[in-house]
Every structure is written in C-alpha cells, then in structure tokens.
Coordinates of C-alpha atoms and ligand atoms in Angstrom, one line a residue:
X1 CA -26.0 71.8 54.4
X2 CA -24.1 73.7 52.6
X3 CA -20.7 73.0 51.5
X4 CA -17.4 74.7 53.6
X5 CA -15.7 76.3 51.1
X6 CA -12.7 73.0 52.2
X7 CA -14.3 69.9 51.0
X8 CA -14.4 71.4 47.6
X9 CA -11.5 71.7 45.8
X10 CA -11.9 73.1 42.5
X11 CA -10.9 76.6 42.5
X12 CA -14.1 77.9 40.2
X13 CA -16.1 76.3 43.2
X14 CA -14.6 79.3 45.2
X15 CA -15.4 81.2 43.2
X16 CA -18.6 80.4 42.2
X17 CA -19.8 80.2 45.8
X18 CA -18.7 83.6 46.4
X19 CA -21.3 84.8 44.3
X20 CA -23.2 84.6 47.0
X21 CA -27.4 82.7 46.8
X22 CA -27.8 83.6 43.8
X23 CA -25.4 79.4 43.6
X24 CA -26.5 76.4 43.9
X25 CA -24.0 73.3 45.2
X26 CA -24.5 69.6 45.2
X27 CA -23.0 67.1 46.6
X28 CA -23.8 64.1 44.3
X29 CA -21.0 61.4 45.0
X30 CA -18.5 60.0 46.8
X31 CA -14.8 59.1 46.1
X32 CA -16.6 55.4 48.4
X33 CA -20.0 54.7 48.9
X34 CA -21.1 56.4 51.5
X35 CA -22.8 55.8 54.1
X36 CA -25.9 57.8 53.6
X37 CA -26.8 59.6 51.1
X38 CA -25.2 63.6 50.9
X39 CA -27.4 66.6 50.8
X40 CA -27.5 69.8 48.5
X41 CA -28.4 72.6 48.9
X42 CA -30.4 74.5 46.7
X43 CA -31.0 78.0 45.4
X44 CA -33.5 79.2 42.9
X45 CA -32.1 81.4 40.4
X46 CA -32.9 84.9 39.2
X47 CA -36.0 85.4 36.7
X48 CA -34.5 86.7 33.5
X49 CA -34.0 90.2 33.3
X50 CA -33.5 89.7 36.9
X51 CA -30.1 91.7 39.1
X52 CA -27.7 89.0 38.9
X53 CA -28.8 86.8 36.0
X54 CA -25.5 87.2 34.3
X55 CA -24.4 84.6 37.8
X56 CA -24.9 81.0 36.9
X57 CA -26.6 78.3 39.5
X58 CA -23.5 75.8 40.2
X59 CA -23.9 72.2 40.3
X60 CA -21.3 70.3 41.6
X61 CA -20.7 66.6 41.1
X62 CA -17.7 65.7 43.1
X63 CA -16.2 61.7 42.0
X64 CA -18.0 61.2 38.7
X65 CA -15.1 58.3 38.4
X66 CA -17.1 56.8 41.1
X67 CA -19.9 54.9 40.8
X68 CA -20.1 53.3 43.8
X69 CA -23.4 51.6 43.1
X70 CA -22.2 51.0 40.5
X71 CA -23.4 51.4 36.7
X72 CA -26.5 50.4 35.9
X73 CA -27.8 47.9 34.0
X74 CA -28.4 50.4 30.5
X75 CA -26.7 49.7 27.3
X76 CA -24.8 46.4 29.0
X77 CA -23.4 48.2 32.0
X78 CA -22.8 45.9 34.9
X79 CA -22.0 45.6 37.9
X80 CA -19.3 43.0 39.3
X81 CA -20.4 41.0 42.2
X82 CA -17.2 42.3 43.8
X83 CA -19.8 45.4 44.1
X84 CA -18.3 47.4 42.9
X85 CA -18.3 48.9 38.8
X86 CA -16.6 47.0 35.8
X87 CA -13.3 49.6 34.3
X88 CA -13.5 48.7 31.4
X89 CA -15.4 47.0 29.0
X90 CA -15.7 46.3 25.1
X91 CA -17.8 46.5 22.8
X92 CA -17.4 45.3 18.4
X93 CA -18.4 48.9 17.1
X94 CA -21.8 47.7 16.9
X95 CA -21.7 46.9 13.5
X96 CA -19.2 49.0 12.4
X97 CA -15.8 46.6 12.0
X98 CA -14.4 43.3 13.6
X99 CA -12.3 44.8 16.1
X100 CA -13.4 44.8 19.8
X101 CA -11.8 47.4 21.6
X102 CA -12.2 49.0 24.7
X103 CA -12.8 52.0 26.4
X104 CA -10.9 52.5 30.4
X105 CA -12.8 55.3 32.2
X106 CA -9.8 57.2 33.7
X107 CA -9.7 56.5 38.0
X108 CA -9.0 60.2 38.5
X109 CA -11.3 61.8 40.4
X110 CA -12.0 65.1 38.3
X111 CA -15.0 67.1 39.5
X112 CA -17.9 68.3 37.1
X113 CA -19.4 71.7 37.1
X114 CA -22.5 72.2 35.6
X115 CA -23.3 75.8 34.6
X116 CA -25.6 76.4 34.1
X117 CA -27.2 79.6 32.2
X118 CA -30.4 81.5 32.1
X119 CA -30.7 82.1 28.7
X120 CA -27.6 81.3 25.5
X121 CA -26.1 85.3 25.8
X122 CA -25.6 85.2 29.7
X123 CA -24.1 81.0 29.1
X124 CA -21.7 83.2 25.6
X125 CA -20.7 85.5 28.1
X126 CA -20.2 83.2 30.4
X127 CA -18.3 81.8 27.7
X128 CA -16.3 84.7 27.1
X129 CA -15.1 84.9 30.9
X130 CA -14.1 81.5 31.3
X131 CA -11.9 81.8 28.2
X132 CA -10.6 85.1 30.0
X133 CA -10.0 83.5 33.3
X134 CA -8.3 80.2 31.5
X135 CA -5.6 83.1 29.6
X136 CA -4.8 85.4 31.7
X137 CA -3.8 82.3 33.9
X138 CA -2.3 80.8 31.7
X139 CA 0.2 83.7 30.1
X140 CA 1.3 84.8 34.2
X141 CA 2.0 80.8 34.4
X142 CA 4.2 80.0 31.1
X143 CA 3.8 83.4 28.7
X144 CA 1.4 81.7 26.1
X145 CA -2.1 80.3 26.2
X146 CA -3.2 76.6 24.4
X147 CA -6.6 77.3 23.7
X148 CA -8.5 74.8 22.2
X149 CA -12.0 75.1 19.9
X150 CA -14.7 72.8 18.5
X151 CA -17.2 73.5 15.4
X152 CA -19.9 72.8 14.8
X153 CA -22.7 75.0 16.7
X154 CA -19.8 76.6 19.0
X155 CA -17.4 78.9 16.2
X156 CA -20.8 80.9 16.5
X157 CA -21.4 80.5 20.4
X158 CA -17.5 82.2 21.0
X159 CA -18.5 85.9 18.4
X160 CA -18.8 88.1 21.8
X161 CA -14.7 86.6 22.0
X162 CA -13.8 89.1 20.1
X163 CA -14.6 91.9 22.2
X164 CA -13.6 91.1 25.3
X165 CA -10.3 93.5 26.8
X166 CA -8.5 91.3 28.9
X167 CA -7.5 88.6 26.6
X168 CA -4.0 88.6 24.3
X169 CA -4.6 87.5 21.4
X170 CA -0.4 88.0 21.1
X171 CA 0.6 85.3 23.6
X172 CA -2.5 82.9 22.4
X173 CA -2.7 79.9 20.3
X174 CA -5.4 78.1 18.3
X175 CA -6.1 74.1 18.0
X176 CA -9.1 72.5 16.8
X177 CA -10.2 69.4 18.7
X178 CA -11.1 68.3 15.8
X179 CA -11.3 70.3 11.9
X180 CA -12.5 68.4 9.1
X181 CA -11.2 67.3 5.9
X182 CA -12.3 70.2 3.7
X183 CA -10.2 73.5 1.9
X184 CA -10.2 76.1 4.4
X185 CA -13.1 77.8 2.0
X186 CA -14.9 74.9 2.6
X187 CA -18.7 75.2 4.6
X188 CA -17.7 72.6 6.0
X189 CA -14.4 73.9 7.6
X190 CA -14.8 74.7 11.4
X191 CA -11.2 76.8 10.9
X192 CA -13.4 78.7 8.6
X193 CA -17.0 79.5 10.9
X194 CA -13.9 80.4 13.7
X195 CA -12.2 82.8 11.6
X196 CA -15.7 84.5 10.8
X197 CA -17.1 84.5 13.6
X198 CA -14.1 85.4 16.1
X199 CA -10.1 85.2 14.3
X200 CA -11.0 88.4 11.8
X201 CA -12.1 90.3 14.0
X202 CA -8.9 89.6 16.6
X203 CA -5.2 90.7 16.7
X204 CA -3.9 86.7 16.5
X205 CA -1.1 86.8 14.5
X206 CA -1.0 83.9 11.6
X207 CA 1.3 81.3 12.6
X208 CA -0.5 80.4 16.0
X209 CA -4.1 79.9 14.9
X210 CA -3.2 75.8 13.7
X211 CA -5.5 75.0 11.0
X212 CA -5.3 71.5 9.4
X213 CA -3.1 71.4 6.2
X214 CA -5.3 71.4 3.1
X215 CA -5.4 68.6 0.2
X216 CA -3.4 65.8 2.5
X217 CA -5.2 62.6 3.0
X218 CA -7.0 62.4 5.8
X219 CA -4.1 60.2 7.4
X220 CA -1.8 62.4 6.1
X221 CA -3.2 65.2 7.7
X222 CA -3.5 63.9 11.4
X223 CA -0.5 63.1 11.1
X224 CA 0.6 66.2 10.2
X225 CA -1.0 68.2 12.3
X226 CA 0.6 66.1 15.4
X227 CA 4.0 66.9 14.4
X228 CA 3.3 70.7 14.5
X229 CA 1.9 70.4 18.5
X230 CA 4.4 67.7 18.8
X231 CA 6.8 70.5 17.4
X232 CA 5.9 73.4 20.4
X233 CA 8.3 74.0 23.5
X234 CA 6.9 72.6 26.7
X235 CA 7.4 76.1 27.7
X236 CA 4.3 76.7 26.0
X237 CA 2.5 73.2 25.8
X238 CA 4.2 71.3 29.0
X239 CA 2.9 67.6 28.3
X240 CA 1.1 65.1 31.4
X241 CA 4.1 63.3 33.2
X242 CA 5.2 60.0 32.4
X243 CA 2.7 60.3 30.0
X244 CA 3.7 62.8 27.7
X245 CA 1.3 64.0 26.4
X246 CA 0.6 68.0 26.0
X247 CA -1.0 69.9 28.5
X248 CA -3.7 72.5 26.1
X249 CA -4.8 74.8 29.0
X250 CA -8.3 75.4 27.7
X251 CA -11.0 73.0 25.3
X252 CA -14.1 73.6 24.8
X253 CA -15.8 71.0 23.5
X254 CA -19.7 71.1 21.6
X255 CA -21.8 68.3 22.1
X256 CA -24.0 65.8 19.1
X257 CA -27.1 64.1 20.1
X258 CA -25.4 61.1 20.0
X259 CA -23.0 62.0 22.6
X260 CA -20.1 62.4 20.2
X261 CA -18.0 64.7 20.7
X262 CA -14.9 66.1 18.8
X263 CA -15.0 63.5 16.5
X264 CA -14.9 60.8 18.5
X265 CA -18.4 58.6 17.9
X266 CA -20.2 56.4 19.4
X267 CA -18.5 52.7 19.7
X268 CA -15.9 54.0 17.2
X269 CA -11.7 52.7 17.1
X270 CA -11.1 56.2 17.9
X271 CA -12.7 56.7 20.5
X272 CA -11.1 53.9 22.3
X273 CA -7.6 54.8 21.0
X274 CA -5.7 54.5 23.9
X275 CA -2.5 56.5 22.0
X276 CA -1.7 59.3 19.4
X277 CA -2.6 62.7 19.8
X278 CA -4.2 63.7 16.4
X279 CA -6.0 60.9 14.8
X280 CA -7.9 60.0 11.7
X281 CA -11.7 59.4 11.3
X282 CA -12.2 59.0 7.7
X283 CA -15.6 57.3 7.8
X284 CA -17.3 59.2 10.0
X285 CA -21.2 58.7 10.9
X286 CA -21.8 62.6 10.7
X287 CA -20.8 64.0 7.0
X288 CA -18.2 65.1 5.7
X289 CA -16.6 61.9 6.5
X290 CA -13.1 62.8 5.8
X291 CA -11.6 63.9 9.6
X292 CA -9.1 64.5 12.4
X293 CA -9.9 64.6 16.2
X294 CA -7.5 64.6 19.4
X295 CA -8.1 61.7 21.2
X296 CA -9.8 61.3 24.2
X297 CA -6.6 60.8 26.8
X298 CA -5.3 64.5 24.6
X299 CA -8.8 65.7 25.9
X300 CA -7.9 64.3 29.2
X301 CA -4.5 66.1 29.6
X302 CA -6.1 69.2 29.7
X303 CA -6.1 71.2 32.6
X304 CA -9.2 72.2 32.0
X305 CA -12.4 71.4 29.6
X306 CA -15.5 72.7 28.7
X307 CA -18.8 70.9 27.2
X308 CA -20.8 74.4 26.1
X309 CA -24.7 72.3 25.2
X310 CA -27.1 75.4 24.3
X311 CA -30.3 75.5 23.3
X312 CA -33.9 72.9 23.9
X313 CA -31.9 70.8 20.6
X314 CA -30.0 69.9 23.4
X315 CA -31.8 68.4 26.1
X316 CA -31.8 64.8 25.3
X317 CA -28.4 64.4 24.9
X318 CA -27.5 66.3 28.0
X319 CA -30.0 64.8 30.8
X320 CA -28.8 61.2 28.7
X321 CA -24.8 62.2 29.4
X322 CA -25.4 63.3 33.1
X323 CA -28.6 61.4 34.7
X324 CA -28.2 58.2 31.9
X325 CA -24.8 56.2 32.0
X326 CA -24.4 54.7 29.3
X327 CA -21.9 51.3 28.7
X328 CA -18.5 52.9 28.4
X329 CA -18.2 54.6 24.7
X330 CA -21.5 54.3 24.4
X331 CA -21.9 57.8 25.0
X332 CA -18.0 59.4 24.5
X333 CA -18.9 62.9 26.3
X334 CA -19.2 60.9 30.0
X335 CA -15.7 59.7 29.2
X336 CA -14.7 63.1 29.0
X337 CA -12.0 63.1 32.3
X338 CA -9.6 65.7 33.0
X339 CA -7.2 64.7 35.0
X340 CA -6.9 68.0 36.5
X341 CA -10.1 67.5 37.4
X342 CA -12.0 70.6 35.5
X343 CA -15.0 69.2 33.6
X344 CA -17.2 72.5 33.1
X345 CA -20.6 71.5 31.5
X346 CA -22.1 75.0 30.4
X347 CA -26.0 75.2 29.6
X348 CA -28.8 77.3 29.4
X349 CA -32.3 76.7 30.5
X350 CA -33.4 75.1 27.4
X351 CA -30.6 72.7 27.0
X352 CA -31.1 71.4 31.2
X353 CA -34.4 71.3 31.0
X354 CA -34.4 68.0 31.5
X355 CA -32.4 67.4 34.0
X356 CA -34.3 66.2 37.8
X357 CA -31.1 68.7 39.6
X358 CA -33.6 68.4 42.6
X359 CA -33.2 64.4 42.2
X360 CA -29.7 64.9 42.8
X361 CA -29.8 65.7 45.8
X362 CA -31.4 62.2 46.3
X363 CA -27.9 60.8 46.7
X364 CA -27.8 58.8 43.1
X365 CA -23.8 58.7 41.9
X366 CA -23.6 60.9 38.4
X367 CA -24.7 60.0 35.5
X368 CA -27.5 58.7 37.1
X369 CA -30.3 55.8 35.8
X370 CA -33.6 56.3 36.4
X371 CA -33.8 52.3 35.9
Ligands
LIG1 O1 -19.4 67.1 14.3 C1 -19.4 68.2 14.5 O2 -20.1 67.7 15.9 C2 -19.8 68.5 16.6 C3 -21.4 68.6 17.2 O3 -21.2 69.7 17.0 P1 -23.1 70.5 17.4 O4 -23.8 71.3 16.0 O5 -24.1 69.9 17.9 O6 -23.1 71.5 18.1 C4 -18.3 69.2 17.5 O7 -18.5 69.5 18.7 C5 -18.0 69.0 16.5 O8 -16.4 69.6 16.5 C6 -18.6 69.4 15.0 O9 -17.0 68.3 14.4

C-alpha cells in the first residue's frame, strides 16, 4: 500500500513522491501502539549509471519520538511496567565523572526521512539540493539563511556547493555546530576545512562567517560564540516560542563511529545538558580535547537537521543508530529529533548496506532492535 499524500506531513516527502517509481516509502511506526503493522511499499532503485540514478530512495520513518513497542533490553534500556517507554533515563557517564546526568527524549514527533543515494557523488548532489532549497525558502521568508556546518568528513563533501547558482551567499550566514579550540590555521580547525572546501570559493561576506575566537580558554570561547549568536536579530535568526532557543534554518551534522554528533559524545554531561546554547568541552574523547559545541536543545530547535553519513566506514554506526535503540545518551545521534519535525539522514549504498530496510516492513519500531 502506497501511503496517500494526505498522511505524509512533511513537504520533502511530498516532493520526493513526485519523483515517481524511484521512491520507497516506508511506514514504520505510529504515534500510538498500532493494532497491526503498517505495510511498506519498497521499490528497487536504479542501478548506478542508469537514467535518474540521482534520485534517492526515500524511506519515511514517522513518529520516531515514540516507541510503542518499548525500549528493547539493549544497553540497559527498559520498558515501564505500564508497557510504555520510560521517558527519562539516567547514566553516570561510564566512569568519566561522578555526576549523574539525565538524557531526555523529546515527546514531540519527528518524521525521519532516510535518503539513500546510489553513490557518494549523488549524495553530495543531494546535499547541494537540500541546501539550495533551505536557502531559497529562508531568504524568501526572512531575507537571511542560517546554515550550520559540522567538521570531520563533512567539509570536503560540501565542495560541490561552491558551484551552486542559486544560493544567495550575500544573505547566507555560516555557523559551526562544533569547533575545535585551535587556531584557524590548524589542521584540526573545522573553519579551515570549510574555508578551503567552500567559503574561499563563494562571495560570502566575512562578517557572516561565525568562526570561533582564537586563543581563548575553552569556556570563554563557548561564551563568546554564544554571545555572538544571541546578538543576531530574531528577524534573521528567529527564536523558538517559550524556550527562546535559536531556530537555525539548516544544520548539517556528521556522525562519528561512537554515535557522537557535533561534539556531543556518548554519556557525557554536555550531551545531557538542557540549558546553554554553546557548551565548552574540555576533555573530548576524540582529539583535540578542547572544543565548543551547540547543545542538543539548540540542535533540536532547528528548522531542519540532516545527518550525513557516507561510505563503508559509517555502515556500523548507521545500522546501530537507525535500527538498535540504545540507552538514551549512549548514542547521541539517537537524541537528534528536531522539534520542527524535519530530520533527514543522507546515506549512500555503502553506508546503508547493513540496514535491513525490508524488515521495517514488519512493523518493528525505530530504532529497531535485532535482539
Ligand atoms: O570530531 C568530529 O567528528 C564528527 C564526525 O566526524 P567524521 O569525520 O567521523 O565524519 C563531526 O561531525 C564533528 O563535527 C567533528 O568535530
């Protein structure tokens, strides 16, 4: 059964469905306990090189904030005696410190769109399209586009964006979801990597690139970065209602092999933080040790978030995050649930090879447990 468009709340879904028979739509969950599993329609993708092979599969995993079937007994996860999922779990941070901290899933519903591309190059083209669409929408709505980037393997994937004819760089503002507390000239600097791959090739005003201040103690660097974001008028960077968090237009995240996103590492107090926009990290398990990072609430306040994971090296963590639920906090990528409801995973065939998408047809919930 193909889902009717009226049941698909996300514009991206409707757009992708217009691609025709190149699209897979998976219904793998429901906001309440489903009486019976929803069926999935799955269509085989074109072979690399075939006509239209730039069109991704699209798997829609709605309501990922809900686990009607409960948390499986993985890594200490538990089901309450009522049969519903415990909303809050605690962790002591696996010997890192003695301060217990809490990880809380939002009770909002987020549809997860998993875009699976035939090759990394097609995925890069998909990233360009994603940015172009977000930029056009933001500039039309408020005259400014706020784009937040990650480090690691992501900057080099952004190179094709420099050739985009449609992004208005004069209205684009670039931020880093995390940054290493190193000089801009350091090989570890995300700002350096993004500048080399993209910013040096596009006409973006220097004042619209928000790089970390150099030479500050990490706590001050975080405070300074947060202060610069706070000073941006709400007309360009709207705030969420109530929580008054910045609502960035698009955040592009990577995911590390341990499931970290930004510099929010597993079972760490920064990952559990419920306040603060930009946090200092002083003993990162991945070098360099000093970093600043957006908090998870700020990531989840964004209008749209995409997690990019390409290549065989990502296959294990992609499978784990998408199909095996961990104790909250153990896989920070599982905490990414933008309240606006737009989360995309951008994968290629290599990174998705361990996924058992056909089994999503069996009514198992996301993340699905193979235990
Ligand atoms: O240290 C970091 O790692 C993650 C993941 O990087 P990857 O090289 O495994 O793709 C990255 O998203 C983050 O921004 C960065 O600081």
